[in-house]
Every structure is written in structure tokens, then in C-alpha cells.
Coordinates of C-alpha atoms in Angstrom, one line a residue:
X10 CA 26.4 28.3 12.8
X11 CA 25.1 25.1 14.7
X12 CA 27.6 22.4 13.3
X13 CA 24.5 19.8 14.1
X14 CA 22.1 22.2 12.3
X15 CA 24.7 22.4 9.1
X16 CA 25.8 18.5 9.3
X17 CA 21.6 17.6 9.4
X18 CA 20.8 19.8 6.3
X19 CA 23.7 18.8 4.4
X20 CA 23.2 15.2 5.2
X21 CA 20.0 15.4 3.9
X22 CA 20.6 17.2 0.7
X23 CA 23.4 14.2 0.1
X24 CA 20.6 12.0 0.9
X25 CA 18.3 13.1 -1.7
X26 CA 20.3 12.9 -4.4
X27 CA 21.2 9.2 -3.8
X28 CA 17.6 8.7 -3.6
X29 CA 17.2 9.9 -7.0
X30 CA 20.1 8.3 -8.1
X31 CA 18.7 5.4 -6.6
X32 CA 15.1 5.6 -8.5
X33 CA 13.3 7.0 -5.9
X34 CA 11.0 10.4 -5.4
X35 CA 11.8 13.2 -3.4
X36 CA 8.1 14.4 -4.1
X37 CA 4.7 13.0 -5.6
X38 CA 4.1 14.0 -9.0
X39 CA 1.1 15.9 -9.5
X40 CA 0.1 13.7 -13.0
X41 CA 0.1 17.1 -15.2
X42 CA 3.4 16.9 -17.0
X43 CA 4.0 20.6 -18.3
X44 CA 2.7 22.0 -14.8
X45 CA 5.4 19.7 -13.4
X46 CA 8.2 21.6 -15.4
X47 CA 7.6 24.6 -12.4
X48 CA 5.8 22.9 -9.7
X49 CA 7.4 18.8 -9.7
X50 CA 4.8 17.5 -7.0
X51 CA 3.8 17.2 -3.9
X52 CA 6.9 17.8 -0.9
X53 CA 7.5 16.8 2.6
X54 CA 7.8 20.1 4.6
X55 CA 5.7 22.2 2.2
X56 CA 2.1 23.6 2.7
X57 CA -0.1 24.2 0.2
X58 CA -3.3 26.7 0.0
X59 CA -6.1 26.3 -2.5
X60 CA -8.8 29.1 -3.5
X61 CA -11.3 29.6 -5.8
X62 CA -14.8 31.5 -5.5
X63 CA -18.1 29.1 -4.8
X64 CA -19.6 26.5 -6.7
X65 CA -16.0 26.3 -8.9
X66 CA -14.6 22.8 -7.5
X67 CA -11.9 23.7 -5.4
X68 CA -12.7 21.1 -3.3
X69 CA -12.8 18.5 -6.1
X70 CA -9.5 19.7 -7.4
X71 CA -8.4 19.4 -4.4
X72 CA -9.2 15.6 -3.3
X73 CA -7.8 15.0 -6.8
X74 CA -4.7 16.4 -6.8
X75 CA -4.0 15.1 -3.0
X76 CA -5.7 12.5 -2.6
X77 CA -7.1 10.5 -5.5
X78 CA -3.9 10.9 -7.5
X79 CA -1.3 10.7 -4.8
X80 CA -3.3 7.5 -3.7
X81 CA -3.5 6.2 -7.4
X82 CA 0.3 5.9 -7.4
X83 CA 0.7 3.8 -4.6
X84 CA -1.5 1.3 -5.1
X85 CA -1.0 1.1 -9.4
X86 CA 2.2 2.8 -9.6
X87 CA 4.1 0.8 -6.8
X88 CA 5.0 4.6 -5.4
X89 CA 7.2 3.3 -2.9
X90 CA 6.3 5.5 0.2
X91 CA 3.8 5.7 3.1
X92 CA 1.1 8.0 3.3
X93 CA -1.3 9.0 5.6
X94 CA -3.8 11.7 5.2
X95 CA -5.9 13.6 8.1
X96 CA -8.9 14.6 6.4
X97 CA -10.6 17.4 8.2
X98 CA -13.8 17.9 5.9
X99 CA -16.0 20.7 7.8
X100 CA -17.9 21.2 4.1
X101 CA -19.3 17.4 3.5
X102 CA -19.2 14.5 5.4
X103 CA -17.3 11.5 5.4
X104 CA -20.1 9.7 3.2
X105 CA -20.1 12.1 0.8
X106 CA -16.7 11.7 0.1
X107 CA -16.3 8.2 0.1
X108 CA -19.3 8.5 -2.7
X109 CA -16.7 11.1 -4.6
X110 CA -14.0 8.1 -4.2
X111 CA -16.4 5.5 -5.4
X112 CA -17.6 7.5 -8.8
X113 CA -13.8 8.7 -9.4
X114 CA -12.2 4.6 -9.4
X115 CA -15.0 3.4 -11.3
X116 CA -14.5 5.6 -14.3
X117 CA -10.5 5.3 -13.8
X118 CA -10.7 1.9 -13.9
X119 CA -13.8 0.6 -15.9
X120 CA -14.9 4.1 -18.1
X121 CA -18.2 4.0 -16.4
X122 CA -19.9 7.4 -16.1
X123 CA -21.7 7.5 -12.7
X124 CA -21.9 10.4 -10.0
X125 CA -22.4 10.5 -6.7
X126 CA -26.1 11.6 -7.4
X127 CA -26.8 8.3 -9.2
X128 CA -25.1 6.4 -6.5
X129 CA -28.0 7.6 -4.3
X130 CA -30.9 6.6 -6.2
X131 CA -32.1 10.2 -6.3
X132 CA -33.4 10.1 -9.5
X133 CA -37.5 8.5 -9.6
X134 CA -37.5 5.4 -11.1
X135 CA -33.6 5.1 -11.6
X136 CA -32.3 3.1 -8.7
X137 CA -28.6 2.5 -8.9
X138 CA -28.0 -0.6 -10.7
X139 CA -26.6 -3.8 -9.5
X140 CA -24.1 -3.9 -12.1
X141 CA -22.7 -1.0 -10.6
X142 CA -23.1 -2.3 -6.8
X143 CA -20.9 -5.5 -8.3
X144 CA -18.0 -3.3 -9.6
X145 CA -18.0 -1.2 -6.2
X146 CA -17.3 -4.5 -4.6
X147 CA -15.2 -5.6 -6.7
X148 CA -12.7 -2.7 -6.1
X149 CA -13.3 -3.1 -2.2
X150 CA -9.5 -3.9 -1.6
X151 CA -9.0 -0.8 -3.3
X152 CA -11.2 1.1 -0.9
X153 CA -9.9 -0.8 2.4
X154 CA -6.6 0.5 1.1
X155 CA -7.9 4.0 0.6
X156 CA -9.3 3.7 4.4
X157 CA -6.4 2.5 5.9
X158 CA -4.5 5.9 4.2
X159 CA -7.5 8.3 5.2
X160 CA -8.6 9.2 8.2
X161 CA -11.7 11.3 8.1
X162 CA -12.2 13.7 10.7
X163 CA -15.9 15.6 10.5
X164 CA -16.7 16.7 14.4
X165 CA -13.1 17.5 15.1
X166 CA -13.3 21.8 14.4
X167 CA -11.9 24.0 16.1
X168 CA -7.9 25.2 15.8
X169 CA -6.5 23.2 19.0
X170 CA -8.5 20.0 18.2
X171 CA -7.0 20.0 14.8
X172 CA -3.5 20.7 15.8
X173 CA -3.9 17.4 18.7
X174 CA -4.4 15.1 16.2
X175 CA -1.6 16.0 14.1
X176 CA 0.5 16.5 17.7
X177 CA -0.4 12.8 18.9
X178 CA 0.4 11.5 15.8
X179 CA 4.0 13.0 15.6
X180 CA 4.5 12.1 18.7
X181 CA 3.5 8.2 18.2
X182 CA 5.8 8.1 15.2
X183 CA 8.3 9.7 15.9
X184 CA 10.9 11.2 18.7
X185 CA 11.3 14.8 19.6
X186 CA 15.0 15.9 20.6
X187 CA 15.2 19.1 22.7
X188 CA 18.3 21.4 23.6
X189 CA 18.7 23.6 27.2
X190 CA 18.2 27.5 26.3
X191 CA 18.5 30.3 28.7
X192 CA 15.6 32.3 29.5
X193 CA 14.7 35.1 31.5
X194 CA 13.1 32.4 33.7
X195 CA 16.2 30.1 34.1
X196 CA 17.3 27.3 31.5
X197 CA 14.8 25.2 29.7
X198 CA 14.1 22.4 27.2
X199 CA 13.1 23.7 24.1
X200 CA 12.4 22.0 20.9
X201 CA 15.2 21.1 18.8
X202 CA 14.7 18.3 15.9
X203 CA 12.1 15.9 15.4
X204 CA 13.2 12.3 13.9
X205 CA 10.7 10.5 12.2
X206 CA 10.2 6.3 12.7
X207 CA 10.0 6.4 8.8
X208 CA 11.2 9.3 7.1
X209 CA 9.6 8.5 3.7
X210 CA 5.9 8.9 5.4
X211 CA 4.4 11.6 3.5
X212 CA 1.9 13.1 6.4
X213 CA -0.9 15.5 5.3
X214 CA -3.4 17.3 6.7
X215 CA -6.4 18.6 4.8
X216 CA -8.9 21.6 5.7
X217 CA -11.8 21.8 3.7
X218 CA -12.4 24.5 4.6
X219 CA -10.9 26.9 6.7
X220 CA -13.6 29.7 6.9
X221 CA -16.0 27.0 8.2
X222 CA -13.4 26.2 11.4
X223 CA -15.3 26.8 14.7
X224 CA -14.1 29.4 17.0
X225 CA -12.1 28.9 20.1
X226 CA -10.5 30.4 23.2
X227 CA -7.3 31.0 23.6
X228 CA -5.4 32.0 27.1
X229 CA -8.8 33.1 28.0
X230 CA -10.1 35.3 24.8
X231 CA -12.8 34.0 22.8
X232 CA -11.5 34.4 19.1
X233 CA -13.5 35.8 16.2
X234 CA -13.2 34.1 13.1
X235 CA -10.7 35.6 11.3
X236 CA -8.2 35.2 15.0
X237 CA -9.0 31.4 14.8
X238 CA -8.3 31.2 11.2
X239 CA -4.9 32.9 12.2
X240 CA -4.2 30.6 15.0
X241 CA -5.1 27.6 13.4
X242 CA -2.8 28.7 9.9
X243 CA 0.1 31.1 11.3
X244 CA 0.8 29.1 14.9
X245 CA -0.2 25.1 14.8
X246 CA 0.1 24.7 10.7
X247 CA 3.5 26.2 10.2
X248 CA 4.8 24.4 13.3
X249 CA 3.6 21.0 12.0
X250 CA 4.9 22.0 8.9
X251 CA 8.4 23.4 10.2
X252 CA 8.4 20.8 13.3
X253 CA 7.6 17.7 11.9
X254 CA 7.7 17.9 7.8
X255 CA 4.1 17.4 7.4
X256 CA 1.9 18.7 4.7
X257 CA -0.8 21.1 5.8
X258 CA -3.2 21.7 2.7
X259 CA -5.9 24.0 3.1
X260 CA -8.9 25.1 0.9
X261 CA -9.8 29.2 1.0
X262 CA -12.7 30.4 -0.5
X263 CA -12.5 33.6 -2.0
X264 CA -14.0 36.5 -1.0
X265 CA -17.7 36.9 -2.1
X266 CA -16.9 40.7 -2.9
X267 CA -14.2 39.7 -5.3
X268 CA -17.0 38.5 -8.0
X269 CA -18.5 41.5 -8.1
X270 CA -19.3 43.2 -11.0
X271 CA -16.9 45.8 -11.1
X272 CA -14.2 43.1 -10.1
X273 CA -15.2 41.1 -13.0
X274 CA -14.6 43.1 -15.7
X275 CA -11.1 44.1 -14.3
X276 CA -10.1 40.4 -13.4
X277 CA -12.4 38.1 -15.5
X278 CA -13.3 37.1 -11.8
X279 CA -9.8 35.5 -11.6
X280 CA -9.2 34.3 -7.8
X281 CA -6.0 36.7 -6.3
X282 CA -4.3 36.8 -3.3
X283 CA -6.4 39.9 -2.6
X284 CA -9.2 38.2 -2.8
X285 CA -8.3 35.3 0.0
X286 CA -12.1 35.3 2.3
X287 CA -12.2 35.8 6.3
X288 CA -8.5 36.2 6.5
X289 CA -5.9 37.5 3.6
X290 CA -3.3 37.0 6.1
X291 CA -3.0 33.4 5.6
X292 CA -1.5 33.7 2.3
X293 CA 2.0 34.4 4.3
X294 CA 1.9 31.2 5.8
X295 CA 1.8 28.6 2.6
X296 CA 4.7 27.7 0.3
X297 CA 2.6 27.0 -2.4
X298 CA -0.9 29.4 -3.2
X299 CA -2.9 27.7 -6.2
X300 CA -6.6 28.5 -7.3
X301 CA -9.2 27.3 -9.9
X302 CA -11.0 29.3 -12.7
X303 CA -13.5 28.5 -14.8
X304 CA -14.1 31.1 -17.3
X305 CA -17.5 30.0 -18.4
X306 CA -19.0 30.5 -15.5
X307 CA -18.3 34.4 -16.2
X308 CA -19.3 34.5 -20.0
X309 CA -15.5 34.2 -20.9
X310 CA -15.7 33.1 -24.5
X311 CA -11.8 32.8 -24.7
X312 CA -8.9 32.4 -22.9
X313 CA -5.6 31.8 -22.9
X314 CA -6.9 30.2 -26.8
X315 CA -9.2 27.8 -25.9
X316 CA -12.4 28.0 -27.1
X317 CA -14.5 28.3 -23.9
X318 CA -17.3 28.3 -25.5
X319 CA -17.1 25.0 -26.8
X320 CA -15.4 23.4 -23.4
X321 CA -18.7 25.5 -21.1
X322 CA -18.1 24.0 -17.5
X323 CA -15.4 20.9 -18.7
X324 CA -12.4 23.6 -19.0
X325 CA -11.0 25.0 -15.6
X326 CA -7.6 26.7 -15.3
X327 CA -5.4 25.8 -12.3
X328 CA -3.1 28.9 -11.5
X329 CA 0.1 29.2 -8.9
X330 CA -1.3 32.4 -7.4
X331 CA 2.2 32.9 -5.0
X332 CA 4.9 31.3 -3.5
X333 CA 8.1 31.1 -1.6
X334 CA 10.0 29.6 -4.5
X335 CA 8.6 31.5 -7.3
X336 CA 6.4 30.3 -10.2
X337 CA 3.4 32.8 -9.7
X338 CA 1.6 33.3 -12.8
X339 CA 1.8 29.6 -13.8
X340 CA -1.2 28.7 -15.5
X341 CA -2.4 24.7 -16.1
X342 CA -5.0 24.2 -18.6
X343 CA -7.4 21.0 -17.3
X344 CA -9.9 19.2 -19.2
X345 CA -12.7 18.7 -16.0
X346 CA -15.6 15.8 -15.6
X347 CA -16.9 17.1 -12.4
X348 CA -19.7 14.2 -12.4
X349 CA -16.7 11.9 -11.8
X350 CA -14.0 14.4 -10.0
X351 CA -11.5 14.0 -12.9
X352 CA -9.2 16.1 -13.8
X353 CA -6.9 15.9 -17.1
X354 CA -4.2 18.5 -18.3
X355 CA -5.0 19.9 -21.4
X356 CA -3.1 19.4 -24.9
X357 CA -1.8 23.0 -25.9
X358 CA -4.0 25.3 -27.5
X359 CA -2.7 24.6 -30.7
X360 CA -2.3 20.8 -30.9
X361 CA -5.1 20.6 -32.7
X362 CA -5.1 16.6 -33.3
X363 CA -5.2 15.7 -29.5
X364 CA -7.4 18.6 -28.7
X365 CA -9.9 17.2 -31.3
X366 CA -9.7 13.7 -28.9
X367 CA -11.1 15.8 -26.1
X368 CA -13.8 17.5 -28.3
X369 CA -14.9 13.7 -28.9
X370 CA -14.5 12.7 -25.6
X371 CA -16.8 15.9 -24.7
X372 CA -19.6 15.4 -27.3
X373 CA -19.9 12.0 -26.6
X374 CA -21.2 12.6 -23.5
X375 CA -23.3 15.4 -24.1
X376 CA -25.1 13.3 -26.4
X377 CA -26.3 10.8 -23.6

């Protein structure tokens, strides 16, 4: 063995136990407690894939779980690392999800109930009111801050443009060590380690999503689809990942065949691994495989004992779908506003005193 490979890994697993020991994180909670029992959070050097069929709010879950909440903890929590996120949004535009931002801190922080929608003054004779305006600029630091952790990236599309960015930024931040290796060709430098400037940056990049990517050329062959999917996942995401400890996160739709009819009644419509759209392949190239499932939108009535026919479209059921550390089959009960993109973990199906909270919470606003 490489005595500089063993003395780096075991330096580092002595370093993050004193950082625990010390009160620090070796990962971002997610903020869903009994999820966090099999999945703790969020880790440098892991990659994370996201499905779910159309219309179901994988995006939203998304933004939420790695952005909104990640972002939350910094600036209320005093998390004490840096983050930066490369936000590659090929769905909606930078705008749009700004809008998301705004709607989701104003009902965190002052309960108000107002969706992107109403932020445009779509609605005839309901322009946004000013009240509203006041409490987006009031929270303005909070948005600079958001900015100055996001970079959006909407033109940017295609496999090798994605991988650039992430490339220039490694190499602005940190310092690349290479070691001779003999080739057929004669001896060359190859990559060895990377070293960070701040090893407690959490770097992510997010896809939303993949199946939208343009096509590219590559060593002369003009790639279909699925080819620059793989390119873009199994080449420049796992050797960000691998290379520099970054976070690749992508969003996968599934497959429009796999809510078929036939499908439904032998899966409830459930998103699988099977089911991945454009390319199944890329499901061999994440750590962690999640997806979202709402059962009303299939005319489940109940499931895993909660009455979907009371929650409709608030109840959605995050699910660890694969990965390389185990916990497939872990389901996570969520209590969803998708007016406001908020997500809560549910109480148990049979806590019937806290469960009656979010039957409140849920008929309160149905009756406005």
C-alpha cells in the first residue's frame, strides 16, 4: 500500500473524530430527525441523485433539502462551515428561483402564506401587496447572503461547460499534487491528491435536470442524449466527486413509461431505479439515490398508515431508492406546502396528538 495514501486516510479519520469531539459537523443535517437515524446529512465527497415522475416536486424537494435548509443553518444556526453551491437550473430560470427563495423565508420567518404566483401579480385585481414588498426587503441581508452562496448558472448546458466551472473553481481554491507514472508513452504526471485552501468548504453542484443537458461532441462524435448524460454523470461528476470532494446532486426524472397503467397497479407508481428516464445507467454513479412519492396523485387512499385521503397533495414520501452504504428501502414521511416549498417530517402514523397539529395546520388553510 501507498504509505502517503494510508497516512492521508488515517489522518483524516483521526481528524474527524476530534472535530466531533470538538462540536463540529462532519455533515449537514438534513432537519428530518428519524431520516437522520440512516442517512445523518449531507457529506463532502458524496453525490446524491433525486427522481420522481412529473409534476411531483422533485425539484422543490430538492432546493429544500440542499439549499434552503443547508443555507438556513448557516446564517440562524451559526453552522460553522463555507458553502458554495453551482446551481445549474436547465428547468427554470434564475428568477424563478429566487421567487421560490423569497416565498420559502417569508413563511419561515414571519408565517405569511404567499407563492411565487402571488409574487407576480398574476391574479386580476390582486397586485402583490406592499406589505409584502416591505418584508422582502427587510430580509435583503438575508438574500445578499443567499447570493453570495449561489451561483446560478442557466446558459451554461452542455457536459464540458458544466464540468469547467467546477474545474476552475477547484483549481482557484485549491492545489493539485501529481506523481510520475510509467506509461506505454514514457513517464508522466498524473493526478495524485488535491488539497483544498479550506477544507471545511462544502462545494456542490446542482442539475436540475439532467435529461434537459444539451448534447455535445466529444473527440469528434456528436453524442446522443443518453452518451451525454453518461459523460456528464459517469466521467466529469465522479471525478469532481472523487478528485476534489465536491457534491454533485442531480435531479432524474423518471421514465414516463413507468406510470403507466399496468406499472401502477404493480408499484403504486412508486419511482425505482428501473424506472431512472434517458439513462438508467446513472444510478451506478451516485452514493446516495432518493425519490419523491405522492400517493394521491395515484388514488392511493393509504399508505404506510396515513390517511391520504385526508393529507390529498400535502403528504409526499421521500424514499432512499439505493446506495453504496446501504439504507435502501428507507421511507420519510413529509408534511408538504408546495405554495411555499416547505417541507416537514411527519409525526408517526400513530402519534395521534401531533398528527392532529398538522390536521389543523392543513384545514386552516384550506379554509382561506
Amino acid at each position: 500500500m501507498d504509505n502517503k495514501l494510508f497516512n492521508r486516510t488515517y489522518e483524516d479519520l483521526i481528524n474527524r473524530r476530534k472535530r466531533l469531539l470538538s462540536g463540529k459537523i462532519n455533515c449537514i443535517p438534513w432537519g428530518l430527525p428519524r431520516f437522520e437515524e440512516e442517512s445523518p446529512g449531507i457529506e463532502q465527497g458524496k453525490s446524491y441523485l433525486m427522481s420522481a415522475s412529473s409534476k411531483i416536486g422533485k425539484s422543490q424537494i430538492t432546493n429544500w433539502l440542499f439549499v434552503f435548509n443547508p443555507i438556513r443553518q448557516i446564517i440562524d444556526e451559526g453552522l460553522d462551515i463555507k458553502l458554495k453551491i453551482f446551481y445549474f437550473s436547465l428547468e427554470m430560470t434564475s428568477g424563478e428561483l429566487m421567487r421560490s427563495i423569497f416565498s420559502n423565508i417569508l413563511y419561515l420567518k414571519e408565517g405569511v402564506r404567499v407563492s411565487p404566483k402571488d409574487l407576480r401579480s398574476t391574479k386580476k385585481d390582486a397586485p402583490i401587496s406592499s406589505e409584502i414588498l416591505e418584508l422582502i426587503q427587510k430580509y435583503k441581508p438575508y438574500f445578499d447572503k443567499i447570493e453570495e452562496i449561489i451561483t446560478f448558472h442557466d446558459s451554461v448546458r452542455h457536459p464540458t461547460g458544466i464540468s469547467k466551472v467546477l474545474e476552475n473553481y477547484a483549481n482557484e481554491n485549491g492545489t493539485v499534487y501529481t506523481k510520475k507514472v510509467k506509461t506505454e508513452v514514457g513517464e508522466i504526471d498524473a493526478f495524485d491528491h488535491y488539497e483544498a485552501n479550506n477544507p471545511d468548504e462544502y462545494v456542490m453542484c446542482i442539475i436540475d435536470h439532467i435529461g434537459l443537458i444539451d448534447t455535445q461532441k466529444f473527440h469528434g462524435h456528436q453524442l446522443s442524449l443518453r452518451e451525454s448524460i453518461s459523460l456528464l454523470s459517469s466521467n466529469y461528476l465522479v471525478k469532481l466527486r472523487n478528485r476534489y470532494n465536491y457534491i454533485p446532486v442531480v435531479i432524474q426524472q423518471q421514465a414516463a413509461a413507468s406510470e403507466s397503467i399496468d406499472h401502477g397497479k404493480a408499484r403504486q407508481n412508486r419511482p425505482t431505479l428501473d424506472g431512472l428516464g434517458d439513462n438508467k445507467t446513472t444510478q451506478r454513479d451516485f452514493n446516495v439515490i432518493m425519490a419523491l412519492y405522492s400517493p394521491f396523485r395515484y388514488g392511493v387512499q393509504q399508505y404506510f398508515n396515513y390517511d391520504v385521503t385526508f393529507f390529498k397533495d400535502n403528504i409526499r414520501f421521500l424514499e432512499i431508492l439505493g446506495g453504496r452504504e446501504g439504507g435502501a428501502g428507507t421511507i420519510c414521511p413529509l408534511y408538504f406546502d408546495g405554495a411555499v416549498n416547505y417541507f416537514k417530517e411527519l409525526p408517526k402514523p400513530h402519534d395521534e396528538e401531533n398528527l392532529r397539529r398538522v390536521y389543523r395546520k392543513i384545514e386552516n388553510i384550506r379554509k382561506k
